[in-house]
Amino acid sequence: MAQTMVGWFRIALLLFALVLPATLIAQAGPENTTQPRHGLMWNKTGLPGVFPLLVKTNVGENYVLLLSRAETGTDAFAAFIVGGRFFKVLVPPGTYRVRFAAGVRWQGEDAMFGRQGETKVIELPEALTFEVHGFGTKAGHKIDLTDRGSGEMAGLRVEPELICQRIAWDISQCGTAGGATLIGCNGDHASGGLMPFVGRRFKLRTVVC
């Protein structure tokens, strides 16, 4: 009787060992091959995106933009670009190595556009730094991938992309300048005898430099 019980126990363990891997695979399921939306995929830096990165591409291929920390090589930031569409994203501060994976049919983050040569990799030779210049100028970059007929790197162009912040008067408020006509006021305010620019506020304007 005891030997029979041991035999059944061994058979049960064998069946369990055979069934468990199949169950785990079924639970994991296939990799998601749905093409990502045009724009940010993920940001692993823990910092907000504030510096501009503009990328120009051609119709016919899609791209994954990959930024990795220049010091450590760790993945930091990724975005998906539909070829030919306007693309501009805000990048966290730092210095990054920049790579692009290019191809036609998306097959998931591991395979990108395919493992058998379907994925082309373009890497910039120099790291790019995203930082503040002077007072209120956010320094980013513009990358042009539209002229690649003579080779992957021959037509690649990188230019600065700057966002400037300017301080201006908020002219929606009342005030006078040396007895001049009131600015931003109607006739009801004119009899109030306002002091020149009393209570005036500044406002911050953001423009492309």
mmCIF file of C-alpha atoms in Angstrom:
data_model
loop_
_atom_site.group_PDB
_atom_site.id
_atom_site.type_symbol
_atom_site.label_atom_id
_atom_site.label_comp_id
_atom_site.label_asym_id
_atom_site.label_seq_id
_atom_site.Cartn_x
_atom_site.Cartn_y
_atom_site.Cartn_z
ATOM 1 C CA MET A 1 0.000 0.000 0.000
ATOM 2 C CA ALA A 2 2.780 2.381 0.934
ATOM 3 C CA GLN A 3 4.632 1.661 -2.305
ATOM 4 C CA THR A 4 1.465 2.345 -4.301
ATOM 5 C CA MET A 5 1.017 5.733 -2.584
ATOM 6 C CA VAL A 6 4.635 6.661 -3.316
ATOM 7 C CA GLY A 7 4.152 5.718 -6.964
ATOM 8 C CA TRP A 8 1.068 7.901 -7.319
ATOM 9 C CA PHE A 9 2.859 10.769 -5.553
ATOM 10 C CA ARG A 10 5.759 10.587 -8.043
ATOM 11 C CA ILE A 11 3.352 10.590 -10.994
ATOM 12 C CA ALA A 12 1.581 13.650 -9.575
ATOM 13 C CA LEU A 13 4.884 15.523 -9.211
ATOM 14 C CA LEU A 14 5.846 14.652 -12.790
ATOM 15 C CA LEU A 15 2.523 15.907 -14.149
ATOM 16 C CA PHE A 16 2.857 19.097 -12.117
ATOM 17 C CA ALA A 17 6.369 19.708 -13.489
ATOM 18 C CA LEU A 18 5.084 19.267 -17.049
ATOM 19 C CA VAL A 19 2.008 21.460 -16.681
ATOM 20 C CA LEU A 20 3.536 24.371 -14.717
ATOM 21 C CA PRO A 21 5.790 25.824 -17.503
ATOM 22 C CA ALA A 22 2.896 25.775 -19.991
ATOM 23 C CA THR A 23 0.687 27.549 -17.431
ATOM 24 C CA LEU A 24 3.270 30.269 -16.844
ATOM 25 C CA ILE A 25 3.696 30.831 -20.581
ATOM 26 C CA ALA A 26 -0.066 31.086 -21.035
ATOM 27 C CA GLN A 27 -0.277 33.637 -18.193
ATOM 28 C CA ALA A 28 2.578 35.730 -19.600
ATOM 29 C CA GLY A 29 0.984 35.817 -23.058
ATOM 30 C CA PRO A 30 2.602 37.127 -26.235
ATOM 31 C CA GLU A 31 4.502 40.402 -26.305
ATOM 32 C CA ASN A 32 2.329 43.418 -27.091
ATOM 33 C CA THR A 33 2.940 44.191 -30.764
ATOM 34 C CA THR A 34 0.442 47.048 -30.987
ATOM 35 C CA GLN A 35 2.269 50.036 -32.448
ATOM 36 C CA PRO A 36 2.823 52.759 -29.801
ATOM 37 C CA ARG A 37 1.199 56.143 -30.147
ATOM 38 C CA HIS A 38 3.167 58.985 -31.737
ATOM 39 C CA GLY A 39 4.966 60.662 -28.829
ATOM 40 C CA LEU A 40 6.433 59.784 -25.446
ATOM 41 C CA MET A 41 6.741 56.071 -24.580
ATOM 42 C CA TRP A 42 8.415 56.330 -21.169
ATOM 43 C CA ASN A 43 10.616 58.522 -18.983
ATOM 44 C CA LYS A 44 12.750 56.666 -16.414
ATOM 45 C CA THR A 45 14.705 59.681 -15.136
ATOM 46 C CA GLY A 46 12.189 60.756 -12.505
ATOM 47 C CA LEU A 47 12.578 64.325 -13.801
ATOM 48 C CA PRO A 48 10.080 66.392 -15.805
ATOM 49 C CA GLY A 49 10.678 67.085 -19.487
ATOM 50 C CA VAL A 50 11.478 70.768 -20.018
ATOM 51 C CA PHE A 51 14.020 70.995 -22.880
ATOM 52 C CA PRO A 52 12.934 70.813 -26.535
ATOM 53 C CA LEU A 53 13.936 68.030 -28.904
ATOM 54 C CA LEU A 54 12.599 68.270 -32.453
ATOM 55 C CA VAL A 55 13.080 65.408 -34.956
ATOM 56 C CA LYS A 56 12.373 65.588 -38.696
ATOM 57 C CA THR A 57 11.795 62.304 -40.535
ATOM 58 C CA ASN A 58 10.587 60.977 -43.885
ATOM 59 C CA VAL A 59 7.389 59.097 -44.641
ATOM 60 C CA GLY A 60 7.843 55.347 -45.107
ATOM 61 C CA GLU A 61 9.619 54.341 -41.889
ATOM 62 C CA ASN A 62 8.792 54.686 -38.220
ATOM 63 C CA TYR A 63 11.305 55.424 -35.494
ATOM 64 C CA VAL A 64 11.966 54.831 -31.821
ATOM 65 C CA LEU A 65 13.988 57.594 -30.173
ATOM 66 C CA LEU A 66 16.159 56.227 -27.353
ATOM 67 C CA LEU A 67 18.082 58.386 -24.875
ATOM 68 C CA SER A 68 20.548 56.804 -22.451
ATOM 69 C CA ARG A 69 22.635 58.419 -19.737
ATOM 70 C CA ALA A 70 26.029 59.391 -21.163
ATOM 71 C CA GLU A 71 27.787 58.560 -17.874
ATOM 72 C CA THR A 72 26.258 55.142 -17.206
ATOM 73 C CA GLY A 73 24.575 54.002 -20.427
ATOM 74 C CA THR A 74 21.315 53.279 -18.597
ATOM 75 C CA ASP A 75 18.055 53.816 -20.478
ATOM 76 C CA ALA A 76 16.482 57.148 -19.641
ATOM 77 C CA PHE A 77 13.826 58.182 -22.151
ATOM 78 C CA ALA A 78 12.017 56.807 -25.193
ATOM 79 C CA ALA A 79 9.521 58.099 -27.743
ATOM 80 C CA PHE A 80 7.833 56.720 -30.855
ATOM 81 C CA ILE A 81 7.888 58.709 -34.104
ATOM 82 C CA VAL A 82 5.580 58.055 -37.050
ATOM 83 C CA GLY A 83 7.685 58.856 -40.105
ATOM 84 C CA GLY A 84 6.872 62.174 -41.752
ATOM 85 C CA ARG A 85 4.815 63.573 -38.871
ATOM 86 C CA PHE A 86 5.814 66.668 -36.923
ATOM 87 C CA PHE A 87 7.571 65.560 -33.749
ATOM 88 C CA LYS A 88 8.624 67.654 -30.781
ATOM 89 C CA VAL A 89 9.065 66.385 -27.234
ATOM 90 C CA LEU A 90 10.328 67.885 -23.977
ATOM 91 C CA VAL A 91 13.358 66.092 -22.526
ATOM 92 C CA PRO A 92 14.572 66.059 -18.890
ATOM 93 C CA PRO A 93 17.843 67.865 -18.103
ATOM 94 C CA GLY A 94 21.050 65.916 -18.603
ATOM 95 C CA THR A 95 23.556 64.614 -21.147
ATOM 96 C CA TYR A 96 22.415 61.671 -23.252
ATOM 97 C CA ARG A 97 23.558 59.312 -25.954
ATOM 98 C CA VAL A 98 20.962 59.425 -28.726
ATOM 99 C CA ARG A 99 19.948 56.438 -30.869
ATOM 100 C CA PHE A 100 17.153 55.753 -33.301
ATOM 101 C CA ALA A 101 15.695 52.379 -34.224
ATOM 102 C CA ALA A 102 14.004 52.596 -37.626
ATOM 103 C CA GLY A 103 11.772 50.191 -39.507
ATOM 104 C CA VAL A 104 8.328 49.526 -40.928
ATOM 105 C CA ARG A 105 6.371 46.957 -38.885
ATOM 106 C CA TRP A 106 6.418 47.226 -35.095
ATOM 107 C CA GLN A 107 7.077 43.909 -33.319
ATOM 108 C CA GLY A 108 7.343 44.980 -29.680
ATOM 109 C CA GLU A 109 9.956 46.732 -27.533
ATOM 110 C CA ASP A 110 12.299 43.729 -27.484
ATOM 111 C CA ALA A 111 12.361 43.066 -31.246
ATOM 112 C CA MET A 112 11.557 46.663 -32.269
ATOM 113 C CA PHE A 113 10.935 46.354 -36.029
ATOM 114 C CA GLY A 114 12.408 42.842 -36.368
ATOM 115 C CA ARG A 115 15.448 40.804 -35.362
ATOM 116 C CA GLN A 116 16.515 39.678 -38.844
ATOM 117 C CA GLY A 117 17.930 42.969 -40.106
ATOM 118 C CA GLU A 118 14.572 44.761 -40.372
ATOM 119 C CA THR A 119 15.557 47.196 -37.599
ATOM 120 C CA LYS A 120 18.080 49.855 -38.609
ATOM 121 C CA VAL A 121 20.012 51.556 -35.821
ATOM 122 C CA ILE A 122 21.230 55.142 -36.096
ATOM 123 C CA GLU A 123 23.398 56.523 -33.287
ATOM 124 C CA LEU A 124 24.635 60.082 -32.997
ATOM 125 C CA PRO A 125 28.435 60.235 -32.708
ATOM 126 C CA GLU A 126 28.348 62.783 -29.883
ATOM 127 C CA ALA A 127 26.228 62.977 -26.757
ATOM 128 C CA LEU A 128 23.698 65.820 -26.534
ATOM 129 C CA THR A 129 23.281 68.025 -23.455
ATOM 130 C CA PHE A 130 19.969 69.571 -22.457
ATOM 131 C CA GLU A 131 20.454 72.446 -20.040
ATOM 132 C CA VAL A 132 19.736 76.094 -19.230
ATOM 133 C CA HIS A 133 21.900 78.743 -20.903
ATOM 134 C CA GLY A 134 22.224 82.135 -19.271
ATOM 135 C CA PHE A 135 18.996 83.523 -17.842
ATOM 136 C CA GLY A 136 15.891 81.637 -18.871
ATOM 137 C CA THR A 137 17.102 80.029 -22.134
ATOM 138 C CA LYS A 138 16.285 76.326 -22.379
ATOM 139 C CA ALA A 139 18.807 74.752 -24.743
ATOM 140 C CA GLY A 140 17.652 71.695 -26.661
ATOM 141 C CA HIS A 141 18.326 70.262 -30.116
ATOM 142 C CA LYS A 142 16.837 69.644 -33.556
ATOM 143 C CA ILE A 143 17.750 66.434 -35.410
ATOM 144 C CA ASP A 144 17.082 66.110 -39.145
ATOM 145 C CA LEU A 145 16.931 62.546 -40.517
ATOM 146 C CA THR A 146 15.292 63.425 -43.836
ATOM 147 C CA ASP A 147 18.450 63.334 -46.000
ATOM 148 C CA ARG A 148 19.821 59.802 -45.656
ATOM 149 C CA GLY A 149 20.237 58.851 -49.299
ATOM 150 C CA SER A 150 24.047 58.852 -49.184
ATOM 151 C CA GLY A 151 24.332 56.815 -45.971
ATOM 152 C CA GLU A 152 22.924 56.617 -42.466
ATOM 153 C CA MET A 153 25.210 59.304 -41.043
ATOM 154 C CA ALA A 154 26.092 61.379 -44.106
ATOM 155 C CA GLY A 155 22.816 63.314 -44.157
ATOM 156 C CA LEU A 156 22.260 63.532 -40.404
ATOM 157 C CA ARG A 157 22.111 67.096 -39.129
ATOM 158 C CA VAL A 158 21.947 68.341 -35.544
ATOM 159 C CA GLU A 159 21.190 71.973 -34.717
ATOM 160 C CA PRO A 160 20.376 73.844 -31.496
ATOM 161 C CA GLU A 161 16.715 74.333 -30.607
ATOM 162 C CA LEU A 162 16.270 77.112 -28.021
ATOM 163 C CA ILE A 163 13.305 78.250 -25.965
ATOM 164 C CA CYS A 164 13.668 81.706 -24.424
ATOM 165 C CA GLN A 165 11.729 83.117 -21.500
ATOM 166 C CA ARG A 166 11.140 86.876 -21.438
ATOM 167 C CA ILE A 167 9.694 89.086 -18.700
ATOM 168 C CA ALA A 168 7.139 91.668 -19.851
ATOM 169 C CA TRP A 169 4.722 94.097 -18.209
ATOM 170 C CA ASP A 170 1.177 92.832 -17.752
ATOM 171 C CA ILE A 171 -0.523 95.732 -19.604
ATOM 172 C CA SER A 172 -3.997 94.465 -18.709
ATOM 173 C CA GLN A 173 -3.663 96.404 -15.420
ATOM 174 C CA CYS A 174 -4.213 100.102 -14.921
ATOM 175 C CA GLY A 175 -1.361 102.538 -14.539
ATOM 176 C CA THR A 176 0.064 105.818 -15.755
ATOM 177 C CA ALA A 177 3.494 106.708 -17.024
ATOM 178 C CA GLY A 178 4.453 110.207 -16.016
ATOM 179 C CA GLY A 179 0.915 111.560 -16.444
ATOM 180 C CA ALA A 180 0.405 109.807 -19.799
ATOM 181 C CA THR A 181 -2.832 108.150 -20.816
ATOM 182 C CA LEU A 182 -3.871 105.225 -18.653
ATOM 183 C CA ILE A 183 -2.778 101.837 -20.003
ATOM 184 C CA GLY A 184 -5.310 99.016 -20.048
ATOM 185 C CA CYS A 185 -8.021 101.022 -18.248
ATOM 186 C CA ASN A 186 -11.448 102.272 -19.248
ATOM 187 C CA GLY A 187 -12.978 105.626 -18.507
ATOM 188 C CA ASP A 188 -14.310 104.577 -15.109
ATOM 189 C CA HIS A 189 -10.754 104.177 -13.828
ATOM 190 C CA ALA A 190 -9.545 107.558 -15.104
ATOM 191 C CA SER A 191 -11.090 109.549 -12.243
ATOM 192 C CA GLY A 192 -9.414 107.445 -9.611
ATOM 193 C CA GLY A 193 -6.137 109.405 -9.648
ATOM 194 C CA LEU A 194 -4.007 106.237 -9.893
ATOM 195 C CA MET A 195 -0.358 106.416 -8.994
ATOM 196 C CA PRO A 196 2.032 105.651 -11.918
ATOM 197 C CA PHE A 197 2.208 101.865 -12.454
ATOM 198 C CA VAL A 198 0.914 101.091 -8.964
ATOM 199 C CA GLY A 199 0.259 97.371 -8.583
ATOM 200 C CA ARG A 200 1.675 96.485 -11.970
ATOM 201 C CA ARG A 201 2.716 92.843 -12.444
ATOM 202 C CA PHE A 202 5.243 91.032 -14.591
ATOM 203 C CA LYS A 203 4.338 88.075 -16.781
ATOM 204 C CA LEU A 204 6.640 85.427 -18.205
ATOM 205 C CA ARG A 205 6.511 84.802 -21.951
ATOM 206 C CA THR A 206 7.977 81.689 -23.587
ATOM 207 C CA VAL A 207 9.094 82.008 -27.213
ATOM 208 C CA VAL A 208 11.328 80.181 -29.677
ATOM 209 C CA CYS A 209 14.623 82.073 -29.756
#
